[in-house]
PDB file of C-alpha atoms in Angstrom:
ATOM      1  CA  MET Y   1       0.015   0.060   0.033  1.00  0.00           C
ATOM      2  CA  ASN Y   2       1.335   3.413  -0.951  1.00  0.00           C
ATOM      3  CA  ILE Y   3       1.279   6.293   1.604  1.00  0.00           C
ATOM      4  CA  ASN Y   4      -1.372   8.221  -0.343  1.00  0.00           C
ATOM      5  CA  GLU Y   5      -3.735   5.126  -0.360  1.00  0.00           C
ATOM      6  CA  PHE Y   6      -3.111   4.766   3.378  1.00  0.00           C
ATOM      7  CA  ILE Y   7      -4.104   8.442   4.007  1.00  0.00           C
ATOM      8  CA  GLN Y   8      -7.220   8.041   2.020  1.00  0.00           C
ATOM      9  CA  SER Y   9      -8.107   4.810   3.921  1.00  0.00           C
ATOM     10  CA  VAL Y  10      -7.943   6.408   7.418  1.00  0.00           C
ATOM     11  CA  VAL Y  11     -11.382   6.924   8.923  1.00  0.00           C
ATOM     12  CA  ILE Y  12     -11.803   9.370  11.784  1.00  0.00           C
ATOM     13  CA  THR Y  13     -14.681   8.310  14.133  1.00  0.00           C
ATOM     14  CA  SER Y  14     -16.614  10.379  16.624  1.00  0.00           C
ATOM     15  CA  GLU Y  15     -14.924   8.308  19.281  1.00  0.00           C
ATOM     16  CA  ASP Y  16     -11.484   9.324  17.901  1.00  0.00           C
ATOM     17  CA  LEU Y  17     -12.417  13.034  18.078  1.00  0.00           C
ATOM     18  CA  GLU Y  18     -13.737  12.646  21.579  1.00  0.00           C
ATOM     19  CA  HIS Y  19     -10.734  10.760  22.742  1.00  0.00           C
ATOM     20  CA  LEU Y  20      -8.575  13.561  21.277  1.00  0.00           C
ATOM     21  CA  GLY Y  21     -10.632  16.029  23.106  1.00  0.00           C
ATOM     22  CA  GLU Y  22     -10.020  14.189  26.458  1.00  0.00           C
ATOM     23  CA  VAL Y  23      -6.286  13.227  26.160  1.00  0.00           C
ATOM     24  CA  GLY Y  24      -4.957  16.032  23.924  1.00  0.00           C
ATOM     25  CA  TYR Y  25      -3.501  16.316  20.574  1.00  0.00           C
ATOM     26  CA  THR Y  26      -0.362  14.120  20.720  1.00  0.00           C
ATOM     27  CA  ASP Y  27      -2.047  11.148  22.530  1.00  0.00           C
ATOM     28  CA  GLY Y  28      -5.216  11.501  20.446  1.00  0.00           C
ATOM     29  CA  MET Y  29      -3.392  11.579  17.061  1.00  0.00           C
ATOM     30  CA  SER Y  30      -1.064   8.745  18.316  1.00  0.00           C
ATOM     31  CA  LYS Y  31      -4.112   6.577  18.866  1.00  0.00           C
ATOM     32  CA  ILE Y  32      -5.625   7.400  15.508  1.00  0.00           C
ATOM     33  CA  LEU Y  33      -2.349   6.595  13.667  1.00  0.00           C
ATOM     34  CA  THR Y  34      -1.659   3.496  15.698  1.00  0.00           C
ATOM     35  CA  LYS Y  35      -5.107   2.075  15.057  1.00  0.00           C
ATOM     36  CA  ALA Y  36      -4.798   2.776  11.301  1.00  0.00           C
ATOM     37  CA  MET Y  37      -1.354   1.187  11.056  1.00  0.00           C
ATOM     38  CA  ARG Y  38      -2.132  -1.806  13.172  1.00  0.00           C
ATOM     39  CA  GLY Y  39      -5.159  -2.452  11.002  1.00  0.00           C
ATOM     40  CA  ILE Y  40      -2.836  -3.331   8.159  1.00  0.00           C
ATOM     41  CA  GLU Y  41      -0.514  -6.342   7.882  1.00  0.00           C
ATOM     42  CA  THR Y  42       3.041  -5.457   8.493  1.00  0.00           C
ATOM     43  CA  THR Y  43       4.018  -6.332   4.991  1.00  0.00           C
ATOM     44  CA  GLU Y  44       1.335  -4.137   3.557  1.00  0.00           C
ATOM     45  CA  ARG Y  45       2.030  -1.075   5.733  1.00  0.00           C
ATOM     46  CA  PRO Y  46       3.201   2.168   3.811  1.00  0.00           C
ATOM     47  CA  MET Y  47       5.877   2.885   6.412  1.00  0.00           C
ATOM     48  CA  HIS Y  48       8.524   0.929   8.151  1.00  0.00           C
ATOM     49  CA  CYS Y  49      11.068   2.167  10.679  1.00  0.00           C
ATOM     50  CA  THR Y  50      14.277   0.300  10.468  1.00  0.00           C
ATOM     51  CA  ASP Y  51      16.081   2.116  13.283  1.00  0.00           C
ATOM     52  CA  VAL Y  52      13.906   3.499  16.106  1.00  0.00           C
ATOM     53  CA  LYS Y  53      16.776   5.317  17.841  1.00  0.00           C
ATOM     54  CA  ARG Y  54      17.680   7.317  14.680  1.00  0.00           C
ATOM     55  CA  GLU Y  55      13.955   7.407  13.501  1.00  0.00           C
ATOM     56  CA  THR Y  56      15.008   6.018  10.163  1.00  0.00           C
ATOM     57  CA  ILE Y  57      11.673   5.561   8.379  1.00  0.00           C
ATOM     58  CA  TYR Y  58      11.059   4.299   4.884  1.00  0.00           C
ATOM     59  CA  VAL Y  59       7.786   5.325   3.096  1.00  0.00           C
ATOM     60  CA  ARG Y  60       6.195   3.507   0.138  1.00  0.00           C
ATOM     61  CA  LYS Y  61       5.256   6.133  -2.429  1.00  0.00           C
ATOM     62  CA  ASP Y  62       4.529   5.621  -6.079  1.00  0.00           C
ATOM     63  CA  ASP Y  63       5.093   1.897  -5.606  1.00  0.00           C
ATOM     64  CA  ALA Y  64       8.691   2.455  -4.411  1.00  0.00           C
ATOM     65  CA  TRP Y  65      10.288   2.442  -0.994  1.00  0.00           C
ATOM     66  CA  LYS Y  66      12.156   5.650  -0.232  1.00  0.00           C
ATOM     67  CA  LYS Y  67      13.969   6.788   2.912  1.00  0.00           C
ATOM     68  CA  ASP Y  68      12.047   9.607   4.503  1.00  0.00           C
ATOM     69  CA  ASP Y  69      14.803  12.113   4.776  1.00  0.00           C
ATOM     70  CA  ASP Y  70      13.902  14.997   7.289  1.00  0.00           C
ATOM     71  CA  SER Y  71      10.638  13.216   7.978  1.00  0.00           C
ATOM     72  CA  GLU Y  72       8.940  15.123   5.166  1.00  0.00           C
ATOM     73  CA  GLU Y  73       6.576  12.271   4.214  1.00  0.00           C
ATOM     74  CA  THR Y  74       5.826  11.520   7.934  1.00  0.00           C
ATOM     75  CA  LYS Y  75       4.994  15.110   8.472  1.00  0.00           C
ATOM     76  CA  ARG Y  76       2.843  15.205   5.479  1.00  0.00           C
ATOM     77  CA  LEU Y  77       0.919  12.112   6.736  1.00  0.00           C
ATOM     78  CA  ILE Y  78       0.316  13.833  10.096  1.00  0.00           C
ATOM     79  CA  GLN Y  79      -0.941  17.045   8.391  1.00  0.00           C
ATOM     80  CA  HIS Y  80      -3.376  15.010   6.154  1.00  0.00           C
ATOM     81  CA  ILE Y  81      -4.759  13.112   9.156  1.00  0.00           C
ATOM     82  CA  ALA Y  82      -5.019  16.392  11.175  1.00  0.00           C
ATOM     83  CA  HIS Y  83      -7.004  17.762   8.178  1.00  0.00           C
ATOM     84  CA  LYS Y  84      -9.307  14.746   8.344  1.00  0.00           C
ATOM     85  CA  ASN Y  85      -9.922  15.487  11.926  1.00  0.00           C
ATOM     86  CA  TYR Y  86     -11.229  18.948  11.031  1.00  0.00           C
ATOM     87  CA  LYS Y  87     -13.603  17.368   8.389  1.00  0.00           C
ATOM     88  CA  ALA Y  88     -14.783  14.792  10.964  1.00  0.00           C
ATOM     89  CA  LEU Y  89     -15.475  17.532  13.450  1.00  0.00           C
ATOM     90  CA  MET Y  90     -17.816  19.185  11.003  1.00  0.00           C
ATOM     91  CA  GLU Y  91     -19.858  15.857  10.830  1.00  0.00           C
ATOM     92  CA  TRP Y  92     -19.621  15.555  14.725  1.00  0.00           C
ATOM     93  CA  ARG Y  93     -21.137  18.973  14.953  1.00  0.00           C
ATOM     94  CA  ASN Y  94     -24.053  18.013  12.850  1.00  0.00           C
ATOM     95  CA  GLU Y  95     -24.609  14.898  14.917  1.00  0.00           C
ATOM     96  CA  HIS Y  96     -24.445  16.911  18.161  1.00  0.00           C
ATOM     97  CA  PRO Y  97     -26.690  19.983  17.625  1.00  0.00           C
ATOM     98  CA  GLU Y  98     -26.334  21.081  21.265  1.00  0.00           C
ATOM     99  CA  HIS Y  99     -22.645  21.800  20.724  1.00  0.00           C
ATOM    100  CA  ALA Y 100     -23.492  25.456  20.191  1.00  0.00           C
ATOM    101  CA  GLU Y 101     -25.320  25.836  23.564  1.00  0.00           C
ATOM    102  CA  PRO Y 102     -23.078  26.702  26.429  1.00  0.00           C
ATOM    103  CA  ASP Y 103     -23.354  24.656  29.638  1.00  0.00           C
ATOM    104  CA  THR Y 104     -24.175  21.425  27.732  1.00  0.00           C
ATOM    105  CA  ALA Y 105     -22.030  18.304  27.594  1.00  0.00           C
ATOM    106  CA  ASP Y 106     -21.855  18.548  23.785  1.00  0.00           C
ATOM    107  CA  TYR Y 107     -20.613  22.138  24.049  1.00  0.00           C
ATOM    108  CA  GLU Y 108     -17.894  21.144  26.532  1.00  0.00           C
ATOM    109  CA  ALA Y 109     -16.900  18.160  24.260  1.00  0.00           C
ATOM    110  CA  TRP Y 110     -16.841  20.426  21.148  1.00  0.00           C
ATOM    111  CA  TYR Y 111     -14.721  23.043  22.889  1.00  0.00           C
ATOM    112  CA  SER Y 112     -12.342  20.438  24.212  1.00  0.00           C
ATOM    113  CA  ILE Y 113     -11.927  18.821  20.781  1.00  0.00           C
ATOM    114  CA  SER Y 114     -11.498  22.069  18.978  1.00  0.00           C
ATOM    115  CA  ARG Y 115      -8.943  23.327  21.483  1.00  0.00           C
ATOM    116  CA  ASN Y 116      -6.846  20.078  21.294  1.00  0.00           C
ATOM    117  CA  MET Y 117      -6.983  20.079  17.537  1.00  0.00           C
ATOM    118  CA  CYS Y 118      -5.201  23.223  17.252  1.00  0.00           C
ATOM    119  CA  ASN Y 119      -1.722  22.238  18.530  1.00  0.00           C
ATOM    120  CA  THR Y 120       1.021  24.045  16.741  1.00  0.00           C
ATOM    121  CA  ASP Y 121       3.718  23.085  19.264  1.00  0.00           C
ATOM    122  CA  PRO Y 122       6.751  21.667  17.344  1.00  0.00           C
ATOM    123  CA  SER Y 123       7.466  19.147  20.192  1.00  0.00           C
ATOM    124  CA  ALA Y 124       4.076  17.564  19.498  1.00  0.00           C
ATOM    125  CA  LEU Y 125       5.084  16.801  15.913  1.00  0.00           C
ATOM    126  CA  LYS Y 126       8.430  15.407  17.085  1.00  0.00           C
ATOM    127  CA  LYS Y 127       6.567  13.200  19.602  1.00  0.00           C
ATOM    128  CA  LEU Y 128       4.193  11.928  16.787  1.00  0.00           C
ATOM    129  CA  ILE Y 129       7.174  11.125  14.485  1.00  0.00           C
ATOM    130  CA  ARG Y 130       8.742   9.203  17.406  1.00  0.00           C
ATOM    131  CA  HIS Y 131       5.427   7.376  18.061  1.00  0.00           C
ATOM    132  CA  LEU Y 132       5.206   6.468  14.318  1.00  0.00           C
ATOM    133  CA  ALA Y 133       8.783   5.145  14.387  1.00  0.00           C
ATOM    134  CA  LEU Y 134       7.919   2.871  17.350  1.00  0.00           C
ATOM    135  CA  THR Y 135       4.544   1.769  15.846  1.00  0.00           C
ATOM    136  CA  THR Y 136       6.108   0.871  12.469  1.00  0.00           C
ATOM    137  CA  ALA Y 137       9.422  -0.659  13.710  1.00  0.00           C
ATOM    138  CA  VAL Y 138      10.558  -3.831  11.951  1.00  0.00           C
ATOM    139  CA  GLU Y 139      13.227  -6.202  12.992  1.00  0.00           C
ATOM    140  CA  LYS Y 140      16.135  -6.769  10.648  1.00  0.00           C
ATOM    141  CA  ASN Y 141      14.977 -10.349  10.125  1.00  0.00           C
ATOM    142  CA  GLN Y 142      11.580  -9.028   8.891  1.00  0.00           C
ATOM    143  CA  LEU Y 143      13.205  -7.091   6.041  1.00  0.00           C
ATOM    144  CA  ILE Y 144      13.066  -8.463   2.591  1.00  0.00           C
ATOM    145  CA  THR Y 145      16.130  -7.532   0.426  1.00  0.00           C
TER     146      THR Y 145
END
């Protein structure tokens, strides 16, 4: 599976958004990405980390494996999933009409989700890259040469 196919296949649920609202951006996004990666056989994943310590990640793009220098593809993946979160929030709002009424549970949930989706802290991105490295790690004996 190529990275673009993977991005398209990720589905953000209401539960994912609510979890993100409860635990914060980094942990919420980590869960979404982990769930999506673990739903795919290791040999079919679009990413593999060959060295967790150095965060050496290879990405399958255009039917070829390429080293993700400077984590550019990994960052792009995270940005696309974050964008999917925003789209899913619009659907969530339609399913929860009381989100606009202060002092309701839906309003509190909407506020928490919205606040936690807007994380621009560079350390959060680094943590997500590290998490993806751990999630997609493969042992040397699993590599096909």
